[in-house]
XYZ file of C-alpha atoms in Angstrom:
727
model
C 141.822 -38.335 -32.573
C 139.689 -37.350 -35.575
C 142.045 -39.377 -37.775
C 142.401 -42.425 -35.486
C 138.709 -42.986 -34.764
C 137.557 -42.121 -38.280
C 135.029 -39.598 -36.930
C 132.053 -39.436 -39.307
C 130.517 -36.170 -38.059
C 132.560 -33.310 -36.661
C 130.982 -30.298 -34.968
C 132.815 -26.960 -35.213
C 131.971 -24.517 -32.413
C 133.367 -21.166 -31.264
C 134.602 -21.605 -27.707
C 136.788 -24.253 -26.117
C 134.263 -24.862 -23.336
C 131.537 -25.382 -25.952
C 133.647 -28.090 -27.587
C 134.302 -29.772 -24.236
C 130.581 -29.597 -23.383
C 129.595 -31.396 -26.583
C 132.326 -34.018 -26.191
C 131.036 -34.843 -22.713
C 127.716 -35.643 -24.388
C 129.188 -38.007 -26.982
C 129.523 -35.482 -29.823
C 132.880 -35.023 -31.548
C 133.642 -31.306 -31.569
C 136.488 -28.852 -32.076
C 136.832 -25.142 -31.319
C 137.475 -22.551 -34.033
C 138.047 -19.999 -31.209
C 135.862 -17.390 -32.951
C 133.132 -17.203 -35.577
C 135.399 -15.109 -37.807
C 137.993 -17.878 -38.132
C 137.830 -20.385 -41.008
C 140.177 -23.289 -40.075
C 141.431 -23.741 -43.619
C 144.791 -25.327 -42.730
C 143.238 -27.880 -40.373
C 140.624 -28.791 -43.005
C 143.326 -29.186 -45.658
C 145.221 -31.603 -43.392
C 142.011 -33.517 -42.721
C 141.302 -33.791 -46.443
C 144.854 -35.046 -47.105
C 144.759 -37.733 -44.364
C 141.245 -38.963 -45.093
C 140.789 -38.759 -48.878
C 137.484 -40.174 -50.002
C 136.261 -40.561 -46.415
C 135.740 -37.000 -45.240
C 133.604 -36.416 -42.129
C 130.436 -34.363 -42.321
C 131.061 -30.899 -40.855
C 128.366 -29.503 -38.578
C 128.910 -25.752 -38.159
C 127.544 -25.009 -34.695
C 128.532 -21.399 -34.090
C 126.721 -19.058 -31.700
C 123.256 -18.042 -32.906
C 124.007 -14.346 -33.483
C 123.491 -12.226 -36.632
C 127.195 -11.847 -37.433
C 127.963 -15.497 -36.621
C 125.120 -16.695 -38.850
C 126.607 -14.741 -41.742
C 130.018 -16.311 -41.186
C 128.458 -19.777 -40.832
C 126.882 -19.562 -44.300
C 130.172 -18.314 -45.712
C 132.283 -21.045 -44.093
C 129.827 -23.808 -45.044
C 129.998 -22.733 -48.688
C 133.791 -22.525 -48.579
C 134.128 -25.957 -46.933
C 131.707 -27.483 -49.464
C 133.963 -26.228 -52.246
C 136.789 -28.184 -50.565
C 134.732 -31.390 -50.818
C 133.144 -31.529 -47.352
C 129.469 -32.163 -46.762
C 128.253 -29.361 -44.495
C 125.356 -29.061 -42.102
C 124.592 -26.570 -39.348
C 123.242 -26.527 -35.805
C 122.026 -23.359 -34.114
C 120.566 -23.162 -30.623
C 117.207 -21.316 -30.706
C 117.574 -18.096 -28.725
C 114.691 -16.957 -26.568
C 115.005 -14.652 -23.558
C 118.800 -14.602 -23.334
C 121.850 -15.860 -25.168
C 122.469 -19.613 -24.773
C 125.551 -21.500 -25.995
C 126.474 -25.193 -25.985
C 128.064 -25.018 -22.555
C 124.814 -23.549 -21.180
C 122.835 -26.411 -22.701
C 125.251 -28.945 -21.217
C 124.697 -27.492 -17.743
C 120.929 -27.634 -18.224
C 121.145 -31.271 -19.248
C 123.048 -32.057 -16.045
C 120.040 -30.992 -13.973
C 118.155 -33.982 -15.336
C 118.803 -37.338 -13.700
C 120.974 -39.721 -15.715
C 118.812 -41.855 -17.919
C 115.838 -41.508 -20.212
C 114.828 -37.988 -19.094
C 118.281 -36.551 -19.780
C 118.544 -38.359 -23.135
C 115.113 -37.114 -24.178
C 115.903 -33.504 -23.265
C 119.296 -33.673 -25.000
C 117.765 -35.185 -28.167
C 115.004 -32.583 -28.215
C 117.475 -29.684 -27.932
C 119.841 -31.131 -30.542
C 116.998 -31.792 -32.968
C 115.810 -28.197 -32.573
C 119.364 -26.913 -33.167
C 119.779 -29.062 -36.279
C 116.435 -27.811 -37.576
C 117.530 -24.198 -37.099
C 120.763 -24.994 -38.913
C 118.899 -26.660 -41.797
C 116.733 -23.569 -42.181
C 119.803 -21.336 -42.347
C 121.472 -23.433 -45.057
C 118.307 -24.075 -47.088
C 119.242 -23.522 -50.754
C 115.869 -22.132 -51.895
C 112.822 -20.425 -50.428
C 110.641 -23.426 -51.331
C 113.045 -25.828 -49.597
C 112.978 -23.694 -46.451
C 109.180 -23.586 -46.490
C 109.135 -27.370 -46.802
C 111.470 -27.787 -43.818
C 109.282 -25.516 -41.696
C 106.079 -27.368 -42.635
C 107.565 -30.816 -41.950
C 108.839 -29.636 -38.540
C 105.403 -28.430 -37.469
C 102.531 -29.623 -39.638
C 100.013 -27.741 -37.550
C 100.246 -24.745 -39.881
C 99.430 -24.978 -43.570
C 99.974 -21.235 -44.129
C 102.762 -19.179 -42.626
C 105.241 -16.385 -43.294
C 108.990 -16.847 -43.410
C 112.072 -15.026 -44.657
C 114.641 -16.175 -47.150
C 117.506 -14.140 -48.580
C 116.287 -11.091 -46.633
C 112.896 -11.245 -48.315
C 109.596 -12.181 -46.701
C 107.376 -14.864 -48.265
C 104.004 -16.422 -47.569
C 103.845 -20.199 -47.951
C 100.589 -22.092 -48.423
C 100.254 -25.893 -48.550
C 97.066 -27.044 -50.295
C 96.125 -30.164 -48.291
C 93.383 -31.159 -50.705
C 95.927 -31.564 -53.482
C 98.286 -33.256 -51.051
C 95.760 -35.995 -50.337
C 95.277 -36.685 -54.038
C 99.019 -36.855 -54.645
C 99.588 -39.172 -51.649
C 97.015 -41.873 -52.308
C 99.643 -44.351 -53.412
C 102.003 -43.478 -50.495
C 99.604 -44.245 -47.630
C 101.244 -46.366 -44.952
C 104.682 -46.288 -46.598
C 107.606 -45.783 -44.141
C 110.706 -46.391 -46.262
C 113.223 -43.716 -47.298
C 112.130 -43.680 -50.930
C 108.568 -42.962 -49.921
C 109.797 -40.144 -47.669
C 111.587 -38.579 -50.621
C 108.450 -38.971 -52.723
C 106.456 -37.211 -50.026
C 108.890 -34.297 -50.054
C 108.443 -33.998 -53.806
C 104.684 -33.997 -53.391
C 104.840 -31.329 -50.702
C 106.923 -29.131 -52.980
C 104.263 -29.414 -55.674
C 101.413 -28.351 -53.394
C 103.370 -25.454 -51.880
C 102.651 -22.005 -53.305
C 104.799 -18.965 -52.426
C 103.886 -15.282 -52.414
C 106.344 -12.415 -51.924
C 105.117 -10.226 -49.050
C 108.022 -7.773 -48.736
C 111.382 -7.218 -50.373
C 112.986 -7.196 -46.926
C 113.202 -9.215 -43.746
C 111.674 -7.641 -40.637
C 111.718 -8.941 -37.096
C 110.232 -7.532 -33.894
C 113.074 -7.309 -31.400
C 111.243 -5.949 -28.361
C 108.615 -3.574 -27.073
C 109.930 -0.328 -25.609
C 107.690 1.423 -23.089
C 107.536 4.669 -21.186
C 105.791 4.191 -17.854
C 105.440 7.930 -17.200
C 103.588 8.686 -20.452
C 101.930 5.288 -20.984
C 103.378 5.101 -24.507
C 104.781 2.059 -26.270
C 106.661 1.392 -29.483
C 107.774 -1.802 -31.173
C 111.404 -1.980 -32.225
C 111.965 -3.831 -35.488
C 115.072 -4.868 -37.361
C 114.584 -4.351 -41.093
C 117.105 -5.791 -43.560
C 116.833 -5.288 -47.297
C 117.622 -7.864 -49.954
C 121.248 -6.772 -50.255
C 121.836 -5.880 -46.574
C 123.687 -7.979 -44.029
C 122.066 -6.974 -40.751
C 119.938 -3.996 -41.769
C 118.842 -1.119 -39.528
C 116.451 -0.763 -36.617
C 113.218 1.230 -36.677
C 110.396 1.972 -34.255
C 106.771 1.203 -35.132
C 103.764 2.400 -33.179
C 100.957 -0.034 -32.296
C 98.815 1.716 -34.904
C 101.444 1.232 -37.615
C 101.695 -2.519 -37.068
C 97.925 -2.888 -36.872
C 97.150 -1.468 -40.305
C 98.522 -2.884 -43.544
C 98.479 0.527 -45.260
C 100.236 2.321 -42.387
C 102.740 -0.513 -42.067
C 103.533 -0.140 -45.763
C 104.054 3.617 -45.348
C 106.341 3.191 -42.338
C 108.298 0.358 -43.968
C 109.088 2.593 -46.930
C 111.283 4.732 -44.624
C 113.733 1.838 -44.734
C 113.565 1.658 -48.512
C 111.450 -1.512 -48.515
C 107.959 -2.252 -49.807
C 105.111 -4.237 -48.274
C 102.997 -6.227 -50.765
C 100.944 -8.293 -48.351
C 97.377 -7.950 -47.103
C 95.906 -7.272 -43.676
C 95.533 -11.024 -43.135
C 99.229 -11.612 -43.742
C 100.261 -8.742 -41.462
C 97.977 -9.851 -38.627
C 99.407 -13.362 -38.554
C 103.023 -12.150 -38.761
C 102.581 -9.575 -35.988
C 100.728 -12.103 -33.817
C 103.650 -14.527 -33.975
C 106.405 -11.934 -33.647
C 104.929 -10.015 -30.700
C 103.730 -12.968 -28.636
C 105.852 -13.091 -25.476
C 108.003 -10.208 -26.762
C 110.442 -8.846 -24.183
C 109.962 -5.314 -22.829
C 112.601 -2.594 -22.593
C 112.163 0.522 -20.454
C 112.937 3.896 -22.022
C 114.093 7.294 -20.839
C 113.480 10.464 -22.860
C 116.613 12.295 -21.721
C 120.371 11.823 -21.845
C 122.527 11.300 -18.773
C 121.897 10.015 -15.261
C 118.722 8.058 -14.553
C 117.887 8.052 -10.884
C 115.482 5.131 -11.317
C 118.207 2.936 -12.829
C 121.129 4.480 -10.905
C 123.104 4.637 -14.121
C 124.436 7.126 -16.663
C 122.658 6.225 -19.890
C 123.590 7.573 -23.309
C 122.803 6.315 -26.817
C 125.785 3.992 -27.193
C 127.258 3.603 -23.696
C 126.090 3.405 -20.117
C 127.885 3.444 -16.758
C 126.377 1.614 -13.792
C 128.140 1.370 -10.409
C 131.460 2.313 -12.018
C 131.227 -0.300 -14.788
C 131.082 0.618 -18.470
C 128.451 -1.005 -20.696
C 128.084 -0.776 -24.451
C 124.702 -0.970 -26.141
C 124.007 -4.505 -27.343
C 123.140 -5.463 -30.912
C 119.535 -4.456 -30.242
C 120.450 -0.947 -29.007
C 119.643 -1.277 -25.315
C 121.484 -1.893 -22.040
C 121.064 -4.657 -19.493
C 121.889 -4.105 -15.796
C 121.032 -7.361 -14.102
C 117.301 -7.785 -14.702
C 116.851 -4.221 -15.955
C 116.591 -3.485 -19.687
C 116.715 0.198 -20.632
C 117.510 2.456 -23.565
C 117.722 6.187 -24.230
C 115.355 7.774 -26.777
C 117.080 11.181 -26.899
C 118.827 11.568 -30.256
C 119.135 15.342 -30.720
C 121.878 15.815 -28.096
C 125.161 14.447 -29.439
C 127.807 13.371 -26.919
C 130.750 11.285 -28.079
C 133.290 10.327 -25.443
C 136.533 8.449 -25.934
C 136.116 5.246 -23.961
C 139.761 4.196 -23.741
C 142.365 6.008 -21.640
C 144.938 5.564 -24.412
C 145.807 8.963 -25.883
C 144.039 10.904 -23.102
C 145.975 14.034 -22.073
C 145.840 16.122 -18.918
C 148.248 18.939 -19.830
C 145.176 21.087 -20.499
C 144.797 21.779 -16.763
C 147.922 23.965 -16.746
C 146.687 25.825 -19.837
C 143.355 26.377 -18.082
C 145.120 27.830 -15.040
C 147.394 30.060 -17.141
C 144.423 31.545 -19.034
C 141.722 31.759 -16.398
C 143.283 31.106 -12.981
C 140.785 30.231 -10.275
C 137.846 30.946 -12.600
C 138.988 28.195 -14.952
C 139.467 25.526 -12.286
C 136.230 26.404 -10.477
C 134.235 26.368 -13.715
C 135.753 22.936 -14.340
C 134.748 21.961 -10.799
C 131.148 22.961 -11.459
C 131.011 21.036 -14.749
C 132.467 18.046 -12.924
C 130.027 18.424 -10.029
C 127.104 18.572 -12.458
C 127.727 14.879 -13.195
C 126.482 14.181 -9.666
C 123.777 16.866 -9.345
C 120.919 14.372 -9.073
C 122.647 12.356 -6.344
C 123.594 15.504 -4.429
C 120.071 16.927 -4.656
C 118.621 13.604 -3.500
C 120.825 13.675 -0.400
C 121.122 17.404 0.342
C 118.003 18.849 -1.374
C 119.769 21.338 -3.671
C 122.542 22.011 -6.170
C 123.740 25.576 -6.915
C 123.522 27.528 -10.157
C 126.706 28.894 -11.718
C 126.937 32.450 -13.028
C 129.755 33.309 -15.439
C 129.314 37.037 -16.034
C 131.589 39.926 -16.802
C 133.093 42.056 -19.506
C 132.863 41.115 -23.191
C 135.953 39.461 -24.657
C 136.994 38.117 -21.266
C 137.171 34.488 -22.447
C 133.838 33.095 -21.231
C 132.955 31.505 -24.568
C 136.410 29.959 -24.992
C 136.234 28.440 -21.517
C 132.705 27.072 -21.946
C 133.457 25.466 -25.313
C 136.563 23.798 -23.883
C 134.702 22.426 -20.873
C 132.182 20.906 -23.253
C 135.039 19.184 -25.089
C 135.860 17.411 -21.832
C 132.287 16.109 -21.998
C 132.524 15.029 -25.643
C 130.345 17.789 -27.050
C 130.932 20.584 -29.598
C 128.555 23.095 -28.083
C 128.205 26.316 -26.128
C 124.612 26.825 -24.971
C 121.248 28.302 -25.930
C 119.424 31.577 -25.424
C 116.305 31.019 -23.286
C 114.964 34.486 -24.164
C 114.478 33.294 -27.755
C 112.531 30.185 -26.748
C 108.843 29.642 -26.230
C 107.745 28.301 -22.867
C 107.181 24.861 -24.342
C 110.504 24.905 -26.218
C 112.389 26.049 -23.124
C 110.828 23.292 -21.012
C 111.796 20.657 -23.538
C 115.339 21.981 -23.904
C 115.787 21.925 -20.128
C 114.515 18.359 -19.891
C 116.846 16.858 -22.510
C 119.730 16.029 -20.177
C 120.361 14.872 -16.626
C 123.519 15.482 -14.593
C 124.853 17.758 -17.324
C 125.040 21.555 -17.388
C 122.461 23.630 -19.242
C 124.259 26.767 -20.424
C 121.945 29.780 -20.791
C 123.492 32.465 -23.003
C 122.878 36.233 -22.768
C 119.386 35.783 -21.374
C 119.293 39.024 -19.385
C 120.311 41.571 -22.041
C 117.201 43.785 -22.040
C 117.837 47.067 -23.847
C 114.451 48.816 -23.935
C 111.247 49.062 -22.016
C 109.248 46.914 -24.419
C 111.142 43.702 -23.679
C 111.974 44.141 -20.017
C 109.681 41.209 -19.217
C 111.071 38.926 -21.920
C 112.877 36.780 -19.392
C 112.605 36.360 -15.642
C 115.127 34.417 -13.582
C 112.544 33.761 -10.887
C 110.996 31.018 -13.027
C 114.144 28.959 -12.376
C 113.950 29.067 -8.584
C 112.343 25.633 -8.247
C 115.121 24.020 -10.317
C 117.540 24.642 -7.453
C 115.954 21.684 -5.690
C 115.041 19.794 -8.855
C 111.437 20.954 -9.324
C 109.161 20.078 -12.217
C 109.671 21.577 -15.666
C 106.009 21.793 -16.623
C 102.782 19.831 -16.392
C 101.082 18.357 -19.425
C 98.278 15.899 -19.893
C 98.758 12.245 -20.802
C 96.716 10.780 -23.657
C 94.296 8.624 -21.691
C 90.766 8.567 -20.321
C 92.012 9.478 -16.850
C 93.271 12.645 -15.189
C 96.899 11.522 -15.354
C 99.525 14.185 -16.010
C 103.200 14.080 -16.908
C 105.451 16.297 -14.798
C 109.087 15.733 -15.816
C 111.511 16.869 -13.101
C 114.523 19.097 -13.661
C 117.547 16.806 -13.649
C 120.399 19.013 -14.871
C 122.399 21.967 -13.541
C 122.249 25.595 -14.710
C 125.097 27.762 -15.980
C 124.277 31.419 -16.693
C 126.755 32.939 -19.156
C 126.285 36.615 -20.016
C 127.892 40.027 -19.793
C 125.449 41.588 -17.329
C 125.416 40.546 -13.685
C 122.306 38.595 -12.735
C 120.063 40.764 -10.594
C 116.851 39.756 -8.919
C 115.242 38.952 -5.618
C 117.224 37.397 -2.820
C 115.535 34.100 -3.623
C 117.339 33.815 -6.960
C 120.593 35.602 -6.041
C 121.185 33.305 -3.067
C 120.992 30.245 -5.314
C 123.937 31.343 -7.482
C 127.672 30.737 -7.229
C 129.238 33.567 -9.250
C 132.501 33.689 -11.204
C 133.239 37.274 -12.350
C 135.201 37.655 -15.608
C 137.358 40.676 -16.434
C 139.341 41.389 -19.584
C 142.717 39.727 -18.965
C 146.166 41.178 -19.391
C 147.448 39.164 -22.326
C 150.972 37.767 -22.139
C 152.917 35.484 -24.440
C 152.302 32.578 -22.059
C 148.552 33.217 -21.816
C 148.259 33.583 -25.597
C 150.003 30.247 -26.146
C 147.816 28.601 -23.505
C 144.644 30.043 -25.061
C 145.675 28.779 -28.500
C 146.340 25.327 -27.038
C 142.882 25.281 -25.421
C 141.124 26.345 -28.624
C 143.007 23.793 -30.728
C 142.420 20.872 -28.344
C 140.520 18.031 -30.009
C 137.625 16.238 -28.339
C 139.346 12.874 -28.853
C 142.282 13.990 -26.694
C 140.294 15.064 -23.621
C 136.758 13.589 -23.651
C 137.863 10.555 -21.642
C 137.749 12.929 -18.654
C 133.977 12.511 -18.440
C 134.240 8.714 -18.547
C 136.812 8.763 -15.718
C 134.564 10.965 -13.611
C 131.421 8.863 -14.090
C 133.244 5.616 -13.399
C 134.557 7.105 -10.151
C 130.999 7.886 -8.961
C 131.046 5.670 -5.821
C 134.347 7.129 -4.574
C 133.338 10.701 -5.401
C 129.986 10.543 -3.625
C 131.616 8.938 -0.587
C 134.207 11.717 -0.354
C 131.586 14.404 -0.931
C 129.468 13.022 1.907
C 132.500 13.238 4.214
C 133.698 16.729 3.223
C 130.510 18.714 2.621
C 129.395 18.796 6.313
C 132.939 19.779 7.316
C 133.103 22.756 4.944
C 129.559 23.804 5.775
C 130.431 23.940 9.466
C 133.550 26.017 8.704
C 131.546 28.569 6.716
C 128.905 28.786 9.436
C 131.717 29.685 11.824
C 132.266 32.857 9.767
C 129.886 35.302 11.463
C 129.688 37.470 8.346
C 127.810 34.694 6.547
C 124.170 34.449 7.578
C 122.410 32.961 4.531
C 122.030 29.203 4.736
C 121.752 28.927 0.950
C 124.966 30.876 0.379
C 126.766 28.649 2.872
C 125.409 25.431 1.334
C 126.347 26.438 -2.209
C 129.895 27.431 -1.398
C 130.443 24.449 0.911
C 129.431 22.213 -2.000
C 131.939 23.920 -4.282
C 134.698 23.468 -1.699
C 133.858 19.770 -1.349
C 133.764 19.320 -5.138
C 137.226 20.873 -5.501
C 138.528 18.076 -3.294
C 136.467 15.418 -5.117
C 137.854 16.595 -8.465
C 141.280 15.432 -7.331
C 140.029 11.821 -7.526
C 139.809 12.239 -11.305
C 142.692 14.575 -12.147
C 145.789 15.551 -10.214
C 145.619 19.226 -9.210
C 148.737 20.969 -7.833
C 148.405 22.052 -4.209
C 148.871 25.760 -4.978
C 145.841 25.661 -7.293
C 143.737 23.913 -4.664
C 144.618 26.438 -1.968
C 143.964 29.375 -4.292
C 140.570 27.960 -5.263
C 139.538 27.424 -1.644
C 140.444 30.991 -0.793
C 138.581 32.218 -3.862
C 135.396 30.312 -2.887
C 135.478 31.708 0.652
C 135.785 35.227 -0.773
C 132.954 34.525 -3.227
C 130.744 33.473 -0.306
C 131.289 36.819 1.418
C 130.564 38.697 -1.812
C 127.387 36.698 -2.401
C 126.244 37.413 1.151
C 126.770 41.119 0.496
C 124.947 40.870 -2.847
C 121.752 39.644 -1.213
C 121.741 42.418 1.392
C 122.876 45.467 -0.646
C 121.966 46.988 -3.986
C 124.233 47.053 -7.064
C 126.453 50.114 -7.415
C 124.284 51.498 -10.261
C 121.262 51.545 -7.944
C 123.268 53.152 -5.145
C 124.473 55.866 -7.534
C 120.883 56.467 -8.639
C 119.648 57.010 -5.073
C 122.602 59.260 -4.288
C 121.609 61.499 -7.191
C 117.976 61.342 -6.041
C 118.891 62.464 -2.516
C 120.935 65.323 -3.944
C 118.185 66.557 -6.286
C 115.519 66.348 -3.584
C 117.713 68.384 -1.236
C 117.930 71.351 -3.651
C 115.739 74.482 -3.314
C 112.420 74.055 -5.096
C 112.078 70.373 -4.241
C 110.411 68.087 -5.028
C 112.139 68.047 -8.381
C 111.850 64.300 -9.249
C 109.434 62.782 -6.717
C 105.937 63.020 -8.246
C 104.111 61.228 -5.421
C 101.290 62.882 -3.485
C 101.041 59.870 -1.160
C 103.032 60.096 2.082
C 105.569 57.269 2.450
C 105.921 56.692 -1.325
C 108.382 57.846 -3.969
C 107.215 58.124 -7.609
C 109.909 58.666 -10.243
C 109.619 59.003 -14.003
C 113.069 57.945 -15.242
C 113.061 60.129 -18.364
C 112.188 63.244 -16.369
C 114.698 62.196 -13.700
C 117.455 61.977 -16.328
C 116.476 65.428 -17.694
C 116.684 67.068 -14.264
C 119.957 65.263 -13.485
C 121.543 66.671 -16.659
C 120.341 70.170 -15.772
C 122.169 69.878 -12.470
C 125.240 68.208 -14.012
C 124.681 64.857 -12.342
C 125.669 61.577 -14.022
C 123.419 58.556 -13.713
C 123.659 55.003 -15.126
C 121.942 54.178 -18.440
C 118.158 54.160 -18.191
C 117.897 50.649 -19.654
C 120.153 49.374 -16.856
C 118.154 51.247 -14.223
C 114.837 49.897 -15.505
C 116.193 46.396 -15.077
C 117.827 46.903 -11.669
C 115.279 49.103 -9.884
C 112.650 46.342 -9.979
C 114.667 44.510 -7.294
C 115.810 47.529 -5.299
C 116.474 46.768 -1.646
C 117.016 50.266 -0.212
C 113.509 51.268 -1.341
C 111.099 48.475 -2.188
C 109.651 48.761 -5.691
C 105.847 48.739 -5.458
C 105.112 49.220 -9.159
C 107.109 49.596 -12.366
C 104.746 51.561 -14.635
C 102.004 53.060 -12.515
C 100.118 56.142 -13.748
C 100.547 58.652 -10.901
C 98.969 62.036 -10.128
C 102.055 64.274 -10.124
C 102.663 66.913 -7.483
C 105.358 68.388 -9.746
C 102.924 68.713 -12.705
C 100.298 70.270 -10.380
C 102.779 72.884 -9.244
C 103.754 73.602 -12.861
C 100.044 73.950 -13.849
C 99.518 76.480 -11.078
C 102.473 78.495 -12.335
C 101.192 78.338 -15.941
C 97.365 78.513 -15.678
C 96.883 79.286 -19.389
C 98.516 76.039 -20.531
C 96.944 72.585 -20.357
C 99.491 70.303 -18.679
C 98.755 66.528 -18.186
C 98.535 65.879 -14.478
C 99.465 62.206 -14.480
C 102.720 60.492 -15.457
C 103.925 56.868 -15.516
C 106.350 56.238 -12.673
C 108.366 53.694 -10.780
C 106.743 53.705 -7.335
C 108.906 52.901 -4.287
C 108.316 52.658 -0.595
C 110.091 55.601 1.061
């Protein structure tokens, strides 16, 4: 048809529907299918069939950074073939608009003058944008901008990824135009262009192009940043940087910040003010979150490069944020690195058998907890709590190997951190970095001497069971506003020593005990396979789980009440927290099967294991550890010997006062073995058989008084520091 009708102007667009839309509005158009395609063969045929009468090509690709780069390239290449080339780009405002979108807008106008006017206005604007893109020089581009809108005699613009300031001296223009007054012919128009070029002065403001993309805000802290794209002279698209309001308000601070990108600002405060005024007027706003993972407000899993909302996967757009309907949001957390494989191709599931061979029920239940952590926020919102996981036991029992592998399923090369080495502020920040992901606390309870027995207390984590606040800090404002970030993650305690404490903390924990395994050839091969597994082979597991969120939460809601009722039927279980925690684990074992196929024998073994763990946890909150029981057995024996009291220094009826060093000395004299004193100092604080009233109380000793009476010539101190218990 191009050949038959001798088309004089041919528009080249990306999509087929764009071409059809233009043709329905009287514009000859063809589709190149994509911006990356240069239709060289079709243009060669056109040149052969219409020599000397080639149509003008109007490159009308989508107005996107990559497409604009290809448009300039294709226009140059087509010009070298003998074609005259122009461009048309639809101005983009709030959202992406293509030619088909414009066609549909035009149809809303009634047929006639209104529709023609709107169509002409939009096409003129698109041609103007195209002319600006293909302008051969900075001065020519400045001229085009002035002639389009003569309301501004001074303005900033970019050309070749450099920023210029154009100024048109109207006084000189009037002198140069005296002989052109009233002229309307083409020659006079060309003369006027020449005059405008002469009165146009250019100043280089920056050796880069910068553009404000959007304003990102944090509602909870009342902070805002402006997100700019900065492209150097030799860059294609450049990189993105954040600027504070203060940095874009001061020319000197703007220059300092811009230098981070390797560019230099040469302009003045006047230039900056006018540029920022134009670029930030009507700028779109993007919400921000300062953590990685599930955002309850947006009901989506949000990471740096991907997000999952209602089971659908989203990739960050060219401006580094996500759009869910009318919501715009981005994640500011950069220090936590999670890289998941998005495609199922290459994903393996043979690791489950290796996990079972090495760790048995412990391996599958640890996997279950990691999996369940992806839904901790939703579960807490519905059922008020989510359990902690304790992985404790003998050294060299495989805890580290298991934890590192589970992190690989989540796209992370990581193990955990030691909270005992963190300041309060650092610990609060570390625990607020992620949501619906485990926080692994390593060897936090390893006190070895009296001086550091108070270095770490598990009781400070009690509120996190229900998702309490991490800490309270003031917000920079003239009001009394505070920022209280909630706990959004789950807690895994990985250490050699068993966690001991009050019932309040013990009842919140689901425990997996680890013993040194009996190594076989099969277990060694399985362990090697687990260690050598690459993240790329297994990290799609996390994507599968998050995309299955609706199904998983529906099944959990059905099964959790059922398992809770079954555990309540066991009369040995009396703690509601213990029952809730273990019922959740049972329900999550079933939910895990929606993501990975688990053999029935593993499922049955895990259920039995959880039921046993519930009974053991119930016993743990009502009885003392064996080390404490052994201690009191030795105490009862020593106090039953002739000459008692031998170790009870208390003069107060109903109280027991024991100095552990003296206790150990007397025990050795009577050939009694007791646990290590460091262990006892840690465990006796939470003794249940005899309530601990004080850990280091100076006590008047009945034993020292008796010794002083027997040795009146010696001066013996009458007081001694003791653990004081209720008898």
